[in-house]
Amino acid sequence: MKFLTAPLLISFSIFAGSAYGADALQGTIKIDGSSTVFPITEAVAEEFQKVNPKVRVTVGVSGTGGGFKKFTAGETDINNSSRGIKPDEMAKATENKVEFIEIMIGYDGLSIVVNPKNTWAKSITMDQLKKLWEPNSKVATWKDLDPSWPDKKIKLYGPGTDSGTFDYFTEEVVGKAKSSRADYTASEDDNALVTGIAGDENALGYFGFAYFQENKKKIKDLPVVGKKGGEPVPPNDTTIENGSYPLSRPLFLDIAKKSTARPEVEAFMQFYLKNAKDLVKQVGYTPLPAKLLEEAAKRYSERKTGPWMASASH
């Protein structure tokens, strides 16, 4: 599976070691979950292991939902999440006595993407997206969405059903998580979606803004008109952070409280929090404002368990 590959240019000197000493730290840290959050955590893991060579950090990618299945069963230390934990996942964690600390680490926006040869669609509305993606949709051609668009069959691309991106998109656009038409090309590998859309003039798909940024020479994104109407809004750092882009979303880490008692996990999380702002931006996402970064660090340091959304002041 291929992901973002932008070189890391930032310095990690602000927290290169740990209170325990690099030579003293050892063990394995198991992480899984979201393909969207993967590039951030993988970058942190690589740099952390350079200064803590006896610690092995494994970062899997089974989608947010797939990652939570492992995390709530006590199989992993940290879950990368492109949405907050769901009530049923919380119930499973409680059943298995997995206390967790959920913190925000950045923002992402979902890009609605088409082929560069698409000259007719200048923007798209949330209502059009709903008609296109809802279960049993009757929309088959571009003309079905807008009478001025061509009578050509739309080829759809999107993430698989275990993806947090799929959960978020269906909830925001269709109105119910995991509620979607099934006749589309699905993949957990965003680069496979890029390749499909880049090779088909009548394609439309959706995935994280960072992946669009990395591939914008091959594809183009459509500004989106919100549910209340108004002007089309393009995704960028400003519109994603202030929420004016209709498909903005937060990114999370869920950390097993029990795991933080291990020195290698504590050192890794301190390293992550110290470098999160620069790293999030480096790999193409939108960093948290200073206030929320401080809140995330405080929540972790106090081992405040439970969902972020339940108590965070934002």
Short mmCIF file of C-alpha atoms in Angstrom, two decimals:
data_model
loop_
_atom_site.label_atom_id
_atom_site.label_comp_id
_atom_site.label_asym_id
_atom_site.label_seq_id
_atom_site.Cartn_x
_atom_site.Cartn_y
_atom_site.Cartn_z
CA MET A 1 0.00 0.00 0.00
CA LYS A 2 1.34 3.44 -0.95
CA PHE A 3 0.79 6.62 1.00
CA LEU A 4 2.08 10.18 1.17
CA THR A 5 5.80 10.28 0.57
CA ALA A 6 6.73 13.96 1.03
CA PRO A 7 10.23 14.24 2.57
CA LEU A 8 10.37 15.37 6.17
CA LEU A 9 12.28 18.63 6.34
CA ILE A 10 11.60 19.62 9.92
CA SER A 11 13.97 19.29 12.81
CA PHE A 12 13.17 16.98 15.67
CA SER A 13 15.79 18.46 17.98
CA ILE A 14 13.13 19.83 20.35
CA PHE A 15 12.47 16.38 21.72
CA ALA A 16 15.01 14.00 20.28
CA GLY A 17 15.43 11.80 23.32
CA SER A 18 13.44 10.91 26.37
CA ALA A 19 13.55 11.20 30.12
CA TYR A 20 14.47 7.53 30.21
CA GLY A 21 17.43 7.81 27.84
CA ALA A 22 17.47 6.39 24.31
CA ASP A 23 19.59 3.38 25.29
CA ALA A 24 17.27 2.44 28.14
CA LEU A 25 14.07 2.43 26.08
CA GLN A 26 13.04 -0.81 24.45
CA GLY A 27 9.90 -2.70 23.55
CA THR A 28 7.20 -2.64 20.88
CA ILE A 29 4.43 -0.10 20.33
CA LYS A 30 1.49 -1.38 18.28
CA ILE A 31 -0.54 1.15 16.28
CA ASP A 32 -3.28 0.59 13.69
CA GLY A 33 -6.27 2.35 12.17
CA SER A 34 -6.93 5.16 9.72
CA SER A 35 -5.14 5.41 6.37
CA THR A 36 -5.70 9.17 6.59
CA VAL A 37 -3.79 9.55 9.86
CA PHE A 38 -1.19 6.95 8.83
CA PRO A 39 1.27 9.39 7.16
CA ILE A 40 1.51 11.53 10.32
CA THR A 41 2.00 8.63 12.72
CA GLU A 42 4.35 6.78 10.38
CA ALA A 43 6.55 9.89 10.11
CA VAL A 44 6.59 10.26 13.90
CA ALA A 45 7.45 6.57 14.29
CA GLU A 46 10.35 6.75 11.85
CA GLU A 47 11.93 9.76 13.54
CA PHE A 48 11.29 8.41 17.04
CA GLN A 49 13.01 5.13 16.21
CA LYS A 50 16.09 6.97 14.94
CA VAL A 51 16.73 8.27 18.45
CA ASN A 52 15.28 5.22 20.21
CA PRO A 53 16.62 2.35 18.10
CA LYS A 54 15.66 -0.38 20.57
CA VAL A 55 11.96 0.53 20.35
CA ARG A 56 9.97 -1.04 17.52
CA VAL A 57 6.91 0.92 16.41
CA THR A 58 4.52 -0.90 14.07
CA VAL A 59 1.90 1.17 12.23
CA GLY A 60 -0.80 -0.84 10.49
CA VAL A 61 -3.59 0.37 8.21
CA SER A 62 -6.93 -1.39 8.56
CA GLY A 63 -9.13 1.72 8.44
CA THR A 64 -10.51 3.58 11.45
CA GLY A 65 -13.22 1.00 12.09
CA GLY A 66 -10.88 -1.95 11.58
CA GLY A 67 -8.36 -0.33 13.89
CA PHE A 68 -10.96 0.22 16.61
CA LYS A 69 -11.87 -3.48 16.48
CA LYS A 70 -8.29 -4.30 17.47
CA PHE A 71 -7.90 -1.38 19.87
CA THR A 72 -11.08 -2.05 21.85
CA ALA A 73 -10.07 -5.71 22.12
CA GLY A 74 -6.82 -4.62 23.77
CA GLU A 75 -4.64 -5.74 20.84
CA THR A 76 -3.02 -2.35 20.09
CA ASP A 77 -1.64 0.56 22.09
CA ILE A 78 -2.82 3.42 19.86
CA ASN A 79 -5.50 3.80 17.19
CA ASN A 80 -5.23 6.32 14.35
CA SER A 81 -8.73 7.71 13.81
CA SER A 82 -10.26 9.97 11.17
CA ARG A 83 -13.41 10.30 13.30
CA GLY A 84 -14.25 10.15 16.97
CA ILE A 85 -14.91 6.83 18.65
CA LYS A 86 -18.50 5.56 18.24
CA PRO A 87 -20.82 4.50 21.10
CA ASP A 88 -20.69 0.83 20.12
CA GLU A 89 -16.89 0.96 20.05
CA MET A 90 -16.89 2.63 23.46
CA ALA A 91 -19.15 -0.15 24.74
CA LYS A 92 -16.73 -2.78 23.44
CA ALA A 93 -13.82 -0.97 25.10
CA THR A 94 -15.73 -0.90 28.39
CA GLU A 95 -16.58 -4.59 28.07
CA ASN A 96 -12.90 -5.40 27.59
CA LYS A 97 -11.74 -2.94 30.28
CA VAL A 98 -9.82 -0.78 27.78
CA GLU A 99 -9.67 2.78 29.12
CA PHE A 100 -8.59 5.24 26.44
CA ILE A 101 -7.49 8.85 26.01
CA GLU A 102 -8.77 10.48 22.81
CA ILE A 103 -6.97 13.58 21.53
CA MET A 104 -7.21 15.68 18.41
CA ILE A 105 -4.01 16.05 16.37
CA GLY A 106 -5.09 18.03 13.30
CA TYR A 107 -7.71 18.67 10.62
CA ASP A 108 -8.41 17.20 7.21
CA GLY A 109 -10.87 18.05 4.50
CA LEU A 110 -12.41 15.60 2.05
CA SER A 111 -11.79 16.59 -1.55
CA ILE A 112 -14.39 15.88 -4.23
CA VAL A 113 -12.20 14.95 -7.16
CA VAL A 114 -12.71 14.65 -10.92
CA ASN A 115 -10.58 14.06 -13.99
CA PRO A 116 -8.78 17.15 -15.40
CA LYS A 117 -10.61 16.63 -18.73
CA ASN A 118 -13.89 17.31 -16.95
CA THR A 119 -14.58 20.86 -18.20
CA TRP A 120 -18.28 21.02 -17.31
CA ALA A 121 -18.35 20.69 -13.51
CA LYS A 122 -16.96 23.86 -11.90
CA SER A 123 -18.38 23.03 -8.45
CA ILE A 124 -20.81 20.65 -6.79
CA THR A 125 -23.46 21.01 -4.10
CA MET A 126 -24.00 18.88 -1.00
CA ASP A 127 -27.48 18.12 -2.37
CA GLN A 128 -26.01 16.83 -5.64
CA LEU A 129 -23.54 14.69 -3.71
CA LYS A 130 -26.39 13.21 -1.65
CA LYS A 131 -28.42 12.35 -4.76
CA LEU A 132 -25.32 10.80 -6.31
CA TRP A 133 -24.15 8.69 -3.36
CA GLU A 134 -27.31 7.73 -1.44
CA PRO A 135 -28.43 4.07 -1.45
CA ASN A 136 -30.50 3.12 -4.53
CA SER A 137 -29.48 6.37 -6.23
CA LYS A 138 -31.05 6.87 -9.65
CA VAL A 139 -28.20 9.09 -10.77
CA ALA A 140 -26.25 7.36 -13.54
CA THR A 141 -24.98 10.18 -15.76
CA TRP A 142 -23.63 13.67 -15.30
CA LYS A 143 -26.82 14.98 -16.93
CA ASP A 144 -28.83 13.41 -14.10
CA LEU A 145 -27.08 15.83 -11.71
CA ASP A 146 -27.31 18.93 -13.88
CA PRO A 147 -29.20 19.26 -17.21
CA SER A 148 -26.35 21.33 -18.65
CA TRP A 149 -23.81 18.54 -18.05
CA PRO A 150 -23.16 15.77 -20.60
CA ASP A 151 -25.18 12.58 -20.88
CA LYS A 152 -22.20 10.40 -19.95
CA LYS A 153 -22.09 7.70 -17.30
CA ILE A 154 -20.33 8.71 -14.06
CA LYS A 155 -17.67 6.29 -12.82
CA LEU A 156 -17.45 6.51 -9.02
CA TYR A 157 -14.45 5.93 -6.75
CA GLY A 158 -14.26 6.00 -2.95
CA PRO A 159 -12.85 4.38 0.19
CA GLY A 160 -13.86 0.98 1.54
CA THR A 161 -16.46 0.49 4.24
CA ASP A 162 -13.92 0.07 7.07
CA SER A 163 -12.54 3.54 6.41
CA GLY A 164 -13.23 6.48 8.71
CA THR A 165 -13.35 8.58 5.53
CA PHE A 166 -16.30 6.47 4.34
CA ASP A 167 -18.04 6.84 7.71
CA TYR A 168 -17.55 10.60 7.77
CA PHE A 169 -18.58 11.17 4.14
CA THR A 170 -21.74 9.09 4.35
CA GLU A 171 -22.81 10.70 7.61
CA GLU A 172 -22.18 14.26 6.39
CA VAL A 173 -23.43 13.85 2.83
CA VAL A 174 -26.07 11.11 2.91
CA GLY A 175 -27.17 11.73 6.49
CA LYS A 176 -26.37 8.30 7.93
CA ALA A 177 -22.97 6.69 8.51
CA LYS A 178 -22.22 3.74 6.21
CA SER A 179 -25.28 4.51 4.08
CA SER A 180 -24.08 4.53 0.47
CA ARG A 181 -24.71 3.18 -2.99
CA ALA A 182 -22.58 0.09 -3.53
CA ASP A 183 -21.83 0.31 -7.26
CA TYR A 184 -18.52 2.15 -7.03
CA THR A 185 -14.85 1.21 -7.10
CA ALA A 186 -13.74 0.97 -3.47
CA SER A 187 -10.20 0.88 -2.10
CA GLU A 188 -8.44 1.56 1.23
CA ASP A 189 -5.46 2.76 -0.83
CA ASP A 190 -6.05 6.38 -1.76
CA ASN A 191 -3.38 6.18 -4.46
CA ALA A 192 -5.43 3.50 -6.23
CA LEU A 193 -8.36 5.94 -6.23
CA VAL A 194 -6.14 8.68 -7.66
CA THR A 195 -4.99 6.36 -10.45
CA GLY A 196 -8.57 5.39 -11.32
CA ILE A 197 -9.82 8.97 -11.45
CA ALA A 198 -6.77 10.20 -13.39
CA GLY A 199 -7.45 7.57 -16.04
CA ASP A 200 -11.17 8.16 -16.59
CA GLU A 201 -12.65 11.38 -17.98
CA ASN A 202 -16.04 10.66 -16.40
CA ALA A 203 -14.77 9.73 -12.95
CA LEU A 204 -15.69 11.31 -9.62
CA GLY A 205 -14.39 10.29 -6.23
CA TYR A 206 -13.58 11.49 -2.73
CA PHE A 207 -10.65 11.18 -0.33
CA GLY A 208 -8.52 13.29 2.00
CA PHE A 209 -7.36 16.77 1.00
CA ALA A 210 -3.72 15.84 1.61
CA TYR A 211 -3.86 13.14 -1.06
CA PHE A 212 -5.35 15.63 -3.50
CA GLN A 213 -2.54 18.06 -2.71
CA GLU A 214 0.05 15.42 -3.50
CA ASN A 215 -1.63 14.50 -6.79
CA LYS A 216 -3.11 17.79 -8.04
CA LYS A 217 -1.17 17.58 -11.31
CA LYS A 218 -3.14 14.43 -12.17
CA ILE A 219 -6.63 15.34 -10.92
CA LYS A 220 -8.69 18.37 -9.92
CA ASP A 221 -10.99 19.06 -7.01
CA LEU A 222 -14.41 20.72 -7.02
CA PRO A 223 -15.40 23.54 -4.66
CA VAL A 224 -18.46 22.52 -2.63
CA VAL A 225 -21.67 24.44 -1.91
CA GLY A 226 -22.91 23.78 1.64
CA LYS A 227 -26.32 22.48 2.65
CA LYS A 228 -27.56 26.03 3.29
CA GLY A 229 -26.47 27.26 -0.14
CA GLY A 230 -24.19 30.19 -0.81
CA GLU A 231 -20.99 30.31 -2.83
CA PRO A 232 -18.87 27.23 -3.62
CA VAL A 233 -16.03 26.87 -1.09
CA PRO A 234 -12.70 25.28 -2.07
CA PRO A 235 -10.77 23.19 0.48
CA ASN A 236 -7.60 24.83 1.83
CA ASP A 237 -5.95 25.26 5.24
CA THR A 238 -8.05 28.32 6.08
CA THR A 239 -11.46 26.95 5.04
CA ILE A 240 -10.78 23.57 6.63
CA GLU A 241 -9.70 25.02 9.99
CA ASN A 242 -12.52 27.57 10.24
CA GLY A 243 -15.11 25.04 9.08
CA SER A 244 -16.41 27.04 6.12
CA TYR A 245 -15.52 24.16 3.82
CA PRO A 246 -18.52 21.80 4.13
CA LEU A 247 -16.42 18.61 4.33
CA SER A 248 -13.91 19.49 7.06
CA ARG A 249 -13.13 16.96 9.81
CA PRO A 250 -10.85 16.48 12.82
CA LEU A 251 -8.19 13.78 13.10
CA PHE A 252 -7.59 11.84 16.33
CA LEU A 253 -5.35 9.50 18.26
CA ASP A 254 -6.87 7.08 20.77
CA ILE A 255 -4.31 5.88 23.33
CA ALA A 256 -4.86 2.97 25.70
CA LYS A 257 -4.39 4.35 29.23
CA LYS A 258 -2.80 1.11 30.40
CA SER A 259 -0.16 1.36 27.68
CA THR A 260 0.97 4.82 28.81
CA ALA A 261 2.44 3.23 31.95
CA ARG A 262 5.14 1.73 29.71
CA PRO A 263 8.14 4.08 29.30
CA GLU A 264 8.42 3.55 25.55
CA VAL A 265 4.77 4.52 24.95
CA GLU A 266 5.05 7.58 27.21
CA ALA A 267 8.20 8.71 25.38
CA PHE A 268 6.56 8.15 22.00
CA MET A 269 3.50 10.19 22.94
CA GLN A 270 5.59 13.05 24.32
CA PHE A 271 7.58 13.00 21.07
CA TYR A 272 4.35 12.99 19.05
CA LEU A 273 2.82 15.91 20.94
CA LYS A 274 5.99 18.01 20.78
CA ASN A 275 6.25 17.60 17.00
CA ALA A 276 2.58 17.34 15.98
CA LYS A 277 2.12 20.87 14.63
CA ASP A 278 5.08 20.75 12.24
CA LEU A 279 4.50 17.14 11.21
CA VAL A 280 0.79 17.54 10.47
CA LYS A 281 1.58 20.42 8.13
CA GLN A 282 4.58 18.65 6.63
CA VAL A 283 2.53 15.70 5.41
CA GLY A 284 -0.22 17.91 3.97
CA TYR A 285 -2.87 18.33 6.66
CA THR A 286 -4.05 21.37 8.62
CA PRO A 287 -2.47 21.84 12.08
CA LEU A 288 -4.52 22.56 15.19
CA PRO A 289 -4.47 26.14 16.49
CA ALA A 290 -2.28 26.65 19.56
CA LYS A 291 -5.23 26.51 21.99
CA LEU A 292 -6.32 23.06 20.85
CA LEU A 293 -2.74 21.76 20.75
CA GLU A 294 -2.37 22.81 24.38
CA GLU A 295 -5.68 21.18 25.21
CA ALA A 296 -4.59 17.91 23.59
CA ALA A 297 -1.31 17.92 25.52
CA LYS A 298 -3.12 18.71 28.78
CA ARG A 299 -5.71 16.00 28.20
CA TYR A 300 -2.95 13.46 27.63
CA SER A 301 -0.81 14.57 30.57
CA GLU A 302 -3.82 14.34 32.90
CA ARG A 303 -4.79 10.95 31.40
CA LYS A 304 -8.30 12.25 30.82
CA THR A 305 -10.19 9.27 29.48
CA GLY A 306 -13.17 9.12 27.13
CA PRO A 307 -14.12 10.78 23.84
CA TRP A 308 -12.59 14.15 22.99
CA MET A 309 -15.90 15.58 21.77
CA ALA A 310 -17.57 14.92 25.11
CA SER A 311 -15.50 17.43 27.05
CA ALA A 312 -13.16 19.43 24.79
CA SER A 313 -13.81 23.18 24.80
CA HIS A 314 -14.16 23.92 21.11
#
